[in-house]
PDB file of C-alpha atoms and ligand atoms in Angstrom:
ATOM      1  CA  UNK A   1     157.847 -91.235  22.216  1.00 98.00           C
ATOM      2  CA  UNK A   2     161.358 -92.647  23.475  1.00 98.00           C
ATOM      3  CA  UNK A   3     161.128 -92.938  27.402  1.00 98.00           C
ATOM      4  CA  UNK A   4     164.471 -93.468  27.682  1.00 98.00           C
ATOM      5  CA  UNK A   5     167.861 -92.753  25.785  1.00 98.00           C
ATOM      6  CA  UNK A   6     171.153 -91.806  27.309  1.00 97.00           C
ATOM      7  CA  UNK A   7     172.335 -88.648  25.207  1.00 97.00           C
ATOM      8  CA  UNK A   8     175.288 -87.240  26.938  1.00 97.00           C
ATOM      9  CA  UNK A   9     179.022 -87.914  26.979  1.00 91.00           C
ATOM     10  CA  UNK A  10     178.527 -90.231  23.781  1.00 92.00           C
ATOM     11  CA  UNK A  11     178.020 -89.962  19.822  1.00 91.00           C
ATOM     12  CA  UNK A  12     174.428 -88.944  20.330  1.00 95.00           C
ATOM     13  CA  UNK A  13     175.396 -85.977  21.963  1.00 95.00           C
ATOM     14  CA  UNK A  14     177.753 -85.058  19.133  1.00 94.00           C
ATOM     15  CA  UNK A  15     175.257 -85.166  16.575  1.00 95.00           C
ATOM     16  CA  UNK A  16     172.260 -84.262  18.659  1.00 97.00           C
ATOM     17  CA  UNK A  17     170.430 -82.385  15.970  1.00 97.00           C
ATOM     18  CA  UNK A  18     170.624 -85.011  13.459  1.00 97.00           C
ATOM     19  CA  UNK A  19     169.778 -87.845  15.885  1.00 97.00           C
ATOM     20  CA  UNK A  20     166.401 -85.561  16.526  1.00 98.00           C
ATOM     21  CA  UNK A  21     165.543 -84.642  13.742  1.00 98.00           C
ATOM     22  CA  UNK A  22     165.966 -88.759  12.239  1.00 98.00           C
ATOM     23  CA  UNK A  23     163.998 -89.743  15.069  1.00 98.00           C
ATOM     24  CA  UNK A  24     161.136 -87.178  14.588  1.00 98.00           C
ATOM     25  CA  UNK A  25     161.001 -88.045  11.163  1.00 98.00           C
ATOM     26  CA  UNK A  26     159.873 -91.566  11.663  1.00 97.00           C
ATOM     27  CA  UNK A  27     157.574 -90.333  14.350  1.00 97.00           C
ATOM     28  CA  UNK A  28     159.605 -90.484  17.821  1.00 98.00           C
ATOM     29  CA  UNK A  29     159.382 -87.196  19.707  1.00 97.00           C
ATOM     30  CA  UNK A  30     159.976 -86.262  22.238  1.00 98.00           C
ATOM     31  CA  UNK A  31     162.759 -88.213  23.861  1.00 98.00           C
ATOM     32  CA  UNK A  32     163.023 -88.880  27.772  1.00 98.00           C
ATOM     33  CA  UNK A  33     166.929 -88.754  28.516  1.00 98.00           C
ATOM     34  CA  UNK A  34     167.955 -90.169  31.488  1.00 98.00           C
ATOM     35  CA  UNK A  35     170.085 -88.399  34.437  1.00 97.00           C
ATOM     36  CA  UNK A  36     172.292 -91.241  35.827  1.00 97.00           C
ATOM     37  CA  UNK A  37     173.780 -88.729  38.210  1.00 97.00           C
ATOM     38  CA  UNK A  38     173.293 -85.604  39.852  1.00 98.00           C
ATOM     39  CA  UNK A  39     175.958 -83.829  37.501  1.00 97.00           C
ATOM     40  CA  UNK A  40     174.867 -85.498  34.240  1.00 97.00           C
ATOM     41  CA  UNK A  41     171.011 -84.879  35.560  1.00 98.00           C
ATOM     42  CA  UNK A  42     171.918 -81.038  36.194  1.00 98.00           C
ATOM     43  CA  UNK A  43     173.462 -80.862  32.452  1.00 98.00           C
ATOM     44  CA  UNK A  44     170.225 -82.805  31.077  1.00 98.00           C
ATOM     45  CA  UNK A  45     168.119 -80.179  32.560  1.00 98.00           C
ATOM     46  CA  UNK A  46     170.091 -77.447  30.360  1.00 98.00           C
ATOM     47  CA  UNK A  47     169.888 -79.817  27.217  1.00 97.00           C
ATOM     48  CA  UNK A  48     165.802 -79.556  27.853  1.00 98.00           C
ATOM     49  CA  UNK A  49     166.063 -76.009  27.960  1.00 98.00           C
ATOM     50  CA  UNK A  50     168.237 -76.057  24.495  1.00 97.00           C
ATOM     51  CA  UNK A  51     165.569 -78.748  23.103  1.00 97.00           C
ATOM     52  CA  UNK A  52     162.091 -77.527  24.596  1.00 96.00           C
ATOM     53  CA  UNK A  53     159.240 -80.023  24.102  1.00 96.00           C
ATOM     54  CA  UNK A  54     161.851 -82.560  22.204  1.00 97.00           C
ATOM     55  CA  UNK A  55     163.961 -83.394  25.257  1.00 98.00           C
ATOM     56  CA  UNK A  56     162.468 -83.937  28.759  1.00 98.00           C
ATOM     57  CA  UNK A  57     164.723 -85.599  31.405  1.00 98.00           C
ATOM     58  CA  UNK A  58     164.659 -87.601  34.555  1.00 98.00           C
ATOM     59  CA  UNK A  59     167.068 -86.648  37.430  1.00 98.00           C
ATOM     60  CA  UNK A  60     168.659 -88.934  39.821  1.00 98.00           C
ATOM     61  CA  UNK A  61     171.292 -91.504  40.771  1.00 98.00           C
ATOM     62  CA  UNK A  62     171.874 -94.636  39.148  1.00 98.00           C
ATOM     63  CA  UNK A  63     172.831 -97.912  41.078  1.00 98.00           C
ATOM     64  CA  UNK A  64     176.040 -97.803  39.087  1.00 97.00           C
ATOM     65  CA  UNK A  65     176.766 -94.404  40.672  1.00 97.00           C
ATOM     66  CA  UNK A  66     175.157 -95.232  44.179  1.00 97.00           C
ATOM     67  CA  UNK A  67     178.739 -94.747  45.717  1.00 97.00           C
ATOM     68  CA  UNK A  68     178.213 -91.053  44.914  1.00 96.00           C
ATOM     69  CA  UNK A  69     175.140 -90.665  46.634  1.00 97.00           C
ATOM     70  CA  UNK A  70     175.784 -88.544  49.998  1.00 97.00           C
ATOM     71  CA  UNK A  71     173.852 -86.916  52.952  1.00 96.00           C
ATOM     72  CA  UNK A  72     173.252 -83.907  51.016  1.00 98.00           C
ATOM     73  CA  UNK A  73     172.487 -85.961  47.734  1.00 98.00           C
ATOM     74  CA  UNK A  74     168.988 -85.677  48.571  1.00 98.00           C
ATOM     75  CA  UNK A  75     168.024 -82.143  49.222  1.00 98.00           C
ATOM     76  CA  UNK A  76     170.112 -81.466  45.750  1.00 98.00           C
ATOM     77  CA  UNK A  77     167.929 -84.036  43.932  1.00 98.00           C
ATOM     78  CA  UNK A  78     165.030 -82.161  45.336  1.00 98.00           C
ATOM     79  CA  UNK A  79     166.309 -78.636  43.653  1.00 98.00           C
ATOM     80  CA  UNK A  80     166.977 -80.750  40.480  1.00 98.00           C
ATOM     81  CA  UNK A  81     163.613 -82.018  40.545  1.00 98.00           C
ATOM     82  CA  UNK A  82     161.666 -78.933  40.820  1.00 97.00           C
ATOM     83  CA  UNK A  83     163.565 -77.339  37.220  1.00 98.00           C
ATOM     84  CA  UNK A  84     161.623 -76.993  34.501  1.00 97.00           C
ATOM     85  CA  UNK A  85     161.895 -80.291  31.970  1.00 98.00           C
ATOM     86  CA  UNK A  86     162.125 -82.567  34.720  1.00 98.00           C
ATOM     87  CA  UNK A  87     159.616 -85.184  33.798  1.00 98.00           C
ATOM     88  CA  UNK A  88     160.345 -88.185  36.471  1.00 98.00           C
ATOM     89  CA  UNK A  89     163.040 -89.130  39.674  1.00 98.00           C
ATOM     90  CA  UNK A  90     165.573 -91.945  38.486  1.00 97.00           C
ATOM     91  CA  UNK A  91     166.983 -93.528  36.957  1.00 98.00           C
ATOM     92  CA  UNK A  92     167.433 -95.467  40.097  1.00 98.00           C
ATOM     93  CA  UNK A  93     167.320 -98.845  41.375  1.00 98.00           C
ATOM     94  CA  UNK A  94     169.625-101.929  42.191  1.00 98.00           C
ATOM     95  CA  UNK A  95     172.146-103.611  39.802  1.00 98.00           C
ATOM     96  CA  UNK A  96     173.457-106.648  41.059  1.00 97.00           C
ATOM     97  CA  UNK A  97     174.621-107.906  37.797  1.00 95.00           C
ATOM     98  CA  UNK A  98     177.684-105.402  37.467  1.00 94.00           C
ATOM     99  CA  UNK A  99     177.780-104.432  41.265  1.00 94.00           C
ATOM    100  CA  UNK A 100     179.588-101.261  40.176  1.00 94.00           C
ATOM    101  CA  UNK A 101     178.339 -99.736  43.809  1.00 96.00           C
ATOM    102  CA  UNK A 102     178.204-101.873  47.263  1.00 96.00           C
ATOM    103  CA  UNK A 103     174.980-103.083  47.922  1.00 97.00           C
ATOM    104  CA  UNK A 104     173.893-101.558  50.602  1.00 97.00           C
ATOM    105  CA  UNK A 105     174.888 -97.794  49.054  1.00 98.00           C
ATOM    106  CA  UNK A 106     172.272 -98.983  46.329  1.00 98.00           C
ATOM    107  CA  UNK A 107     169.847 -99.811  48.633  1.00 98.00           C
ATOM    108  CA  UNK A 108     170.105 -96.671  50.503  1.00 98.00           C
ATOM    109  CA  UNK A 109     170.068 -94.466  47.261  1.00 98.00           C
ATOM    110  CA  UNK A 110     167.177 -96.285  45.847  1.00 98.00           C
ATOM    111  CA  UNK A 111     165.468 -95.830  48.550  1.00 98.00           C
ATOM    112  CA  UNK A 112     165.830 -92.297  49.381  1.00 98.00           C
ATOM    113  CA  UNK A 113     165.114 -91.690  45.776  1.00 98.00           C
ATOM    114  CA  UNK A 114     161.796 -93.140  46.025  1.00 98.00           C
ATOM    115  CA  UNK A 115     161.244 -91.412  49.065  1.00 98.00           C
ATOM    116  CA  UNK A 116     161.635 -88.218  47.544  1.00 98.00           C
ATOM    117  CA  UNK A 117     159.367 -89.104  44.663  1.00 98.00           C
ATOM    118  CA  UNK A 118     156.838 -89.837  46.784  1.00 98.00           C
ATOM    119  CA  UNK A 119     157.064 -86.157  48.432  1.00 98.00           C
ATOM    120  CA  UNK A 120     157.543 -84.738  45.119  1.00 98.00           C
ATOM    121  CA  UNK A 121     154.627 -86.497  43.696  1.00 98.00           C
ATOM    122  CA  UNK A 122     156.856 -87.461  40.790  1.00 98.00           C
ATOM    123  CA  UNK A 123     156.817 -90.977  38.793  1.00 98.00           C
ATOM    124  CA  UNK A 124     159.968 -92.789  39.082  1.00 98.00           C
ATOM    125  CA  UNK A 125     161.984 -94.100  36.599  1.00 98.00           C
ATOM    126  CA  UNK A 126     163.486 -97.627  37.852  1.00 98.00           C
ATOM    127  CA  UNK A 127     166.400-100.081  36.639  1.00 98.00           C
ATOM    128  CA  UNK A 128     166.453-103.699  38.228  1.00 98.00           C
ATOM    129  CA  UNK A 129     169.242-106.327  37.250  1.00 96.00           C
ATOM    130  CA  UNK A 130     169.840-109.378  39.354  1.00 97.00           C
ATOM    131  CA  UNK A 131     168.512-107.684  42.477  1.00 97.00           C
ATOM    132  CA  UNK A 132     164.670-108.667  41.974  1.00 97.00           C
ATOM    133  CA  UNK A 133     164.086-109.950  45.544  1.00 97.00           C
ATOM    134  CA  UNK A 134     165.437-106.760  47.114  1.00 98.00           C
ATOM    135  CA  UNK A 135     164.020-104.476  44.674  1.00 98.00           C
ATOM    136  CA  UNK A 136     161.152-105.622  45.189  1.00 98.00           C
ATOM    137  CA  UNK A 137     160.734-105.318  48.797  1.00 98.00           C
ATOM    138  CA  UNK A 138     161.510-102.086  48.641  1.00 98.00           C
ATOM    139  CA  UNK A 139     159.252-100.860  45.967  1.00 98.00           C
ATOM    140  CA  UNK A 140     156.687-102.824  47.967  1.00 98.00           C
ATOM    141  CA  UNK A 141     157.659-100.200  51.088  1.00 98.00           C
ATOM    142  CA  UNK A 142     157.044 -97.209  48.835  1.00 98.00           C
ATOM    143  CA  UNK A 143     154.389 -98.016  46.372  1.00 98.00           C
ATOM    144  CA  UNK A 144     151.206 -96.766  47.983  1.00 98.00           C
ATOM    145  CA  UNK A 145     153.023 -93.280  48.245  1.00 98.00           C
ATOM    146  CA  UNK A 146     154.089 -93.329  44.870  1.00 98.00           C
ATOM    147  CA  UNK A 147     152.180 -91.952  41.619  1.00 97.00           C
ATOM    148  CA  UNK A 148     153.457 -93.745  38.838  1.00 98.00           C
ATOM    149  CA  UNK A 149     156.350 -96.360  38.671  1.00 98.00           C
ATOM    150  CA  UNK A 150     158.390 -97.576  35.838  1.00 98.00           C
ATOM    151  CA  UNK A 151     160.445-100.468  35.780  1.00 98.00           C
ATOM    152  CA  UNK A 152     162.865 -99.492  32.489  1.00 97.00           C
ATOM    153  CA  UNK A 153     164.338-102.448  30.340  1.00 97.00           C
ATOM    154  CA  UNK A 154     162.577-105.405  31.679  1.00 97.00           C
ATOM    155  CA  UNK A 155     164.373-108.861  31.284  1.00 95.00           C
ATOM    156  CA  UNK A 156     162.986-110.828  33.863  1.00 95.00           C
ATOM    157  CA  UNK A 157     160.714-113.531  34.516  1.00 96.00           C
ATOM    158  CA  UNK A 158     157.603-114.460  33.913  1.00 97.00           C
ATOM    159  CA  UNK A 159     157.472-114.666  37.749  1.00 97.00           C
ATOM    160  CA  UNK A 160     159.367-111.484  38.278  1.00 97.00           C
ATOM    161  CA  UNK A 161     156.771-109.940  35.507  1.00 98.00           C
ATOM    162  CA  UNK A 162     153.831-111.066  37.736  1.00 98.00           C
ATOM    163  CA  UNK A 163     155.023-109.551  40.631  1.00 98.00           C
ATOM    164  CA  UNK A 164     155.669-106.110  39.001  1.00 98.00           C
ATOM    165  CA  UNK A 165     152.509-106.420  37.513  1.00 98.00           C
ATOM    166  CA  UNK A 166     151.006-106.943  40.930  1.00 98.00           C
ATOM    167  CA  UNK A 167     152.705-103.770  42.396  1.00 98.00           C
ATOM    168  CA  UNK A 168     151.022-102.130  39.594  1.00 98.00           C
ATOM    169  CA  UNK A 169     154.430-101.204  37.692  1.00 98.00           C
ATOM    170  CA  UNK A 170     154.902-100.077  33.886  1.00 98.00           C
ATOM    171  CA  UNK A 171     157.300-102.085  32.551  1.00 98.00           C
ATOM    172  CA  UNK A 172     159.568-100.785  29.561  1.00 98.00           C
ATOM    173  CA  UNK A 173     160.563-103.051  26.611  1.00 98.00           C
ATOM    174  CA  UNK A 174     163.553-102.197  24.731  1.00 97.00           C
ATOM    175  CA  UNK A 175     164.986-103.814  21.462  1.00 96.00           C
ATOM    176  CA  UNK A 176     166.391-106.955  23.780  1.00 95.00           C
ATOM    177  CA  UNK A 177     163.577-108.395  22.799  1.00 95.00           C
ATOM    178  CA  UNK A 178     164.580-108.516  19.473  1.00 95.00           C
ATOM    179  CA  UNK A 179     167.507-110.742  20.079  1.00 91.00           C
ATOM    180  CA  UNK A 180     166.912-114.169  19.421  1.00 84.00           C
ATOM    181  CA  UNK A 181     168.944-115.648  21.919  1.00 87.00           C
ATOM    182  CA  UNK A 182     169.137-113.455  25.085  1.00 88.00           C
ATOM    183  CA  UNK A 183     165.550-111.773  24.144  1.00 92.00           C
ATOM    184  CA  UNK A 184     164.061-115.230  23.520  1.00 92.00           C
ATOM    185  CA  UNK A 185     162.342-115.234  27.182  1.00 93.00           C
ATOM    186  CA  UNK A 186     161.006-111.973  26.883  1.00 95.00           C
ATOM    187  CA  UNK A 187     159.399-112.899  23.364  1.00 95.00           C
ATOM    188  CA  UNK A 188     157.087-114.994  25.374  1.00 95.00           C
ATOM    189  CA  UNK A 189     156.229-112.642  27.974  1.00 97.00           C
ATOM    190  CA  UNK A 190     155.382-109.315  26.315  1.00 97.00           C
ATOM    191  CA  UNK A 191     152.033-110.304  25.103  1.00 96.00           C
ATOM    192  CA  UNK A 192     151.077-110.987  29.141  1.00 97.00           C
ATOM    193  CA  UNK A 193     151.741-107.394  30.023  1.00 98.00           C
ATOM    194  CA  UNK A 194     148.565-105.254  30.301  1.00 98.00           C
ATOM    195  CA  UNK A 195     148.680-102.656  27.409  1.00 97.00           C
ATOM    196  CA  UNK A 196     148.193 -99.672  29.905  1.00 97.00           C
ATOM    197  CA  UNK A 197     151.466-100.718  31.772  1.00 98.00           C
ATOM    198  CA  UNK A 198     153.589-101.201  28.512  1.00 98.00           C
ATOM    199  CA  UNK A 199     156.186 -98.598  27.112  1.00 98.00           C
ATOM    200  CA  UNK A 200     158.829 -99.099  25.166  1.00 98.00           C
ATOM    201  CA  UNK A 201     162.453 -97.510  24.894  1.00 98.00           C
ATOM    202  CA  UNK A 202     165.778 -97.805  22.984  1.00 98.00           C
ATOM    203  CA  UNK A 203     167.803 -97.110  25.640  1.00 97.00           C
ATOM    204  CA  UNK A 204     170.193 -95.541  23.225  1.00 97.00           C
ATOM    205  CA  UNK A 205     173.329 -95.844  22.289  1.00 96.00           C
ATOM    206  CA  UNK A 206     173.109 -99.185  24.219  1.00 94.00           C
ATOM    207  CA  UNK A 207     171.029-102.327  22.941  1.00 93.00           C
ATOM    208  CA  UNK A 208     170.666-101.976  19.049  1.00 94.00           C
ATOM    209  CA  UNK A 209     168.312-104.182  18.096  1.00 94.00           C
ATOM    210  CA  UNK A 210     170.127-107.756  17.087  1.00 92.00           C
ATOM    211  CA  UNK A 211     167.347-108.736  14.127  1.00 92.00           C
ATOM    212  CA  UNK A 212     167.236-105.303  11.998  1.00 92.00           C
ATOM    213  CA  UNK A 213     168.133-106.017   8.431  1.00 91.00           C
ATOM    214  CA  UNK A 214     169.918-104.546   6.532  1.00 91.00           C
ATOM    215  CA  UNK A 215     172.003-103.907   9.755  1.00 91.00           C
ATOM    216  CA  UNK A 216     172.541-100.709  10.660  1.00 92.00           C
ATOM    217  CA  UNK A 217     176.685 -99.862  10.117  1.00 90.00           C
ATOM    218  CA  UNK A 218     176.805 -98.414  13.449  1.00 90.00           C
ATOM    219  CA  UNK A 219     176.453-100.432  15.961  1.00 90.00           C
ATOM    220  CA  UNK A 220     175.488 -97.506  17.902  1.00 94.00           C
ATOM    221  CA  UNK A 221     171.519 -97.671  18.754  1.00 96.00           C
ATOM    222  CA  UNK A 222     169.457 -94.561  17.856  1.00 97.00           C
ATOM    223  CA  UNK A 223     165.769 -93.692  18.829  1.00 98.00           C
ATOM    224  CA  UNK A 224     165.001 -93.538  15.210  1.00 98.00           C
ATOM    225  CA  UNK A 225     165.068 -97.370  15.934  1.00 97.00           C
ATOM    226  CA  UNK A 226     161.885 -97.441  17.871  1.00 98.00           C
ATOM    227  CA  UNK A 227     159.561 -98.189  15.353  1.00 98.00           C
ATOM    228  CA  UNK A 228     161.467-101.502  14.680  1.00 97.00           C
ATOM    229  CA  UNK A 229     161.445-102.301  18.376  1.00 97.00           C
ATOM    230  CA  UNK A 230     157.515-101.005  18.521  1.00 98.00           C
ATOM    231  CA  UNK A 231     156.689-103.721  15.441  1.00 97.00           C
ATOM    232  CA  UNK A 232     158.467-106.263  16.706  1.00 97.00           C
ATOM    233  CA  UNK A 233     156.533-106.248  19.714  1.00 97.00           C
ATOM    234  CA  UNK A 234     152.895-105.266  18.086  1.00 98.00           C
ATOM    235  CA  UNK A 235     154.140-108.674  16.161  1.00 97.00           C
ATOM    236  CA  UNK A 236     154.447-110.918  19.429  1.00 97.00           C
ATOM    237  CA  UNK A 237     151.204-109.493  20.823  1.00 97.00           C
ATOM    238  CA  UNK A 238     149.317-109.881  17.444  1.00 97.00           C
ATOM    239  CA  UNK A 239     148.266-106.437  17.781  1.00 98.00           C
ATOM    240  CA  UNK A 240     148.336-103.975  14.406  1.00 97.00           C
ATOM    241  CA  UNK A 241     151.725-101.908  14.586  1.00 97.00           C
ATOM    242  CA  UNK A 242     149.928 -98.433  14.401  1.00 97.00           C
ATOM    243  CA  UNK A 243     147.482 -99.418  17.325  1.00 98.00           C
ATOM    244  CA  UNK A 244     150.256-100.435  19.311  1.00 98.00           C
ATOM    245  CA  UNK A 245     152.303 -97.842  19.025  1.00 98.00           C
ATOM    246  CA  UNK A 246     149.198 -95.087  19.399  1.00 98.00           C
ATOM    247  CA  UNK A 247     148.540 -97.025  22.707  1.00 98.00           C
ATOM    248  CA  UNK A 248     152.378 -96.952  23.981  1.00 98.00           C
ATOM    249  CA  UNK A 249     152.412 -92.843  23.117  1.00 98.00           C
ATOM    250  CA  UNK A 250     149.383 -92.948  25.082  1.00 98.00           C
ATOM    251  CA  UNK A 251     151.032 -94.365  27.956  1.00 98.00           C
ATOM    252  CA  UNK A 252     153.945 -92.465  27.837  1.00 98.00           C
ATOM    253  CA  UNK A 253     151.814 -89.426  27.893  1.00 98.00           C
ATOM    254  CA  UNK A 254     150.215 -90.742  31.173  1.00 98.00           C
ATOM    255  CA  UNK A 255     153.076 -91.655  32.858  1.00 98.00           C
ATOM    256  CA  UNK A 256     155.196 -88.789  32.377  1.00 98.00           C
ATOM    257  CA  UNK A 257     152.179 -86.240  32.579  1.00 97.00           C
ATOM    258  CA  UNK A 258     152.936 -84.656  29.077  1.00 97.00           C
ATOM    259  CA  UNK A 259     150.288 -83.430  26.820  1.00 88.00           C
TER     260      UNK A 259
HETATM  261 ZN1   ZN B 301     168.799 -99.113  32.852  1.00 97.33          ZN
END
């Protein structure tokens, strides 16, 4: 199971049947598609109807799009979250690296989505980049009411990791860990994530694992490369690749409440 892919509006959408078949052939199924704003979440729900049990979706507003969040957005999202195919609220959170939306808007939209996840009893898929302190403060405020909470694409420090584990968050690891330059610090950390709190993801079409050999011709990442990421992490944790993949699959089932 690939717990974070971004199918809509790029080459994954254009070649979706092939992308799904290639992934399934190497045991990667289902895919969790990310809804990054309300319109995309709605389109993603339709995708789930076209590919039942192969694609599930999140519904939410990414911090990049937080400036689109309005007074009526929480009610709109509440309705989307009740549609079949939706397995989590998100992607939501804070991104002070890009600052595509004003920070106060980001914090407001994030808090409103956590509040909704608490109300609906849904798990939440979150994003944090260069915003650890504010992120931690907001999640802490809602944590007791949240069923399950995941920080996807974790790339932070050991101190951040420990704070997130203390809050009982799941941590999603991408092919960032396969980057010998940027991912070096992360390679030292993945072995210390509790086995029942680690999830694996490609974040396709972004973050093509850099250490794959031979290098894929296209720079676009795909869900079919998840086993490579899984193998890399299993090696770092000194676990068998099969056992680690099984554990991650099981963790994903529990997190998204899928059978
Ligand atoms: Zn993200």
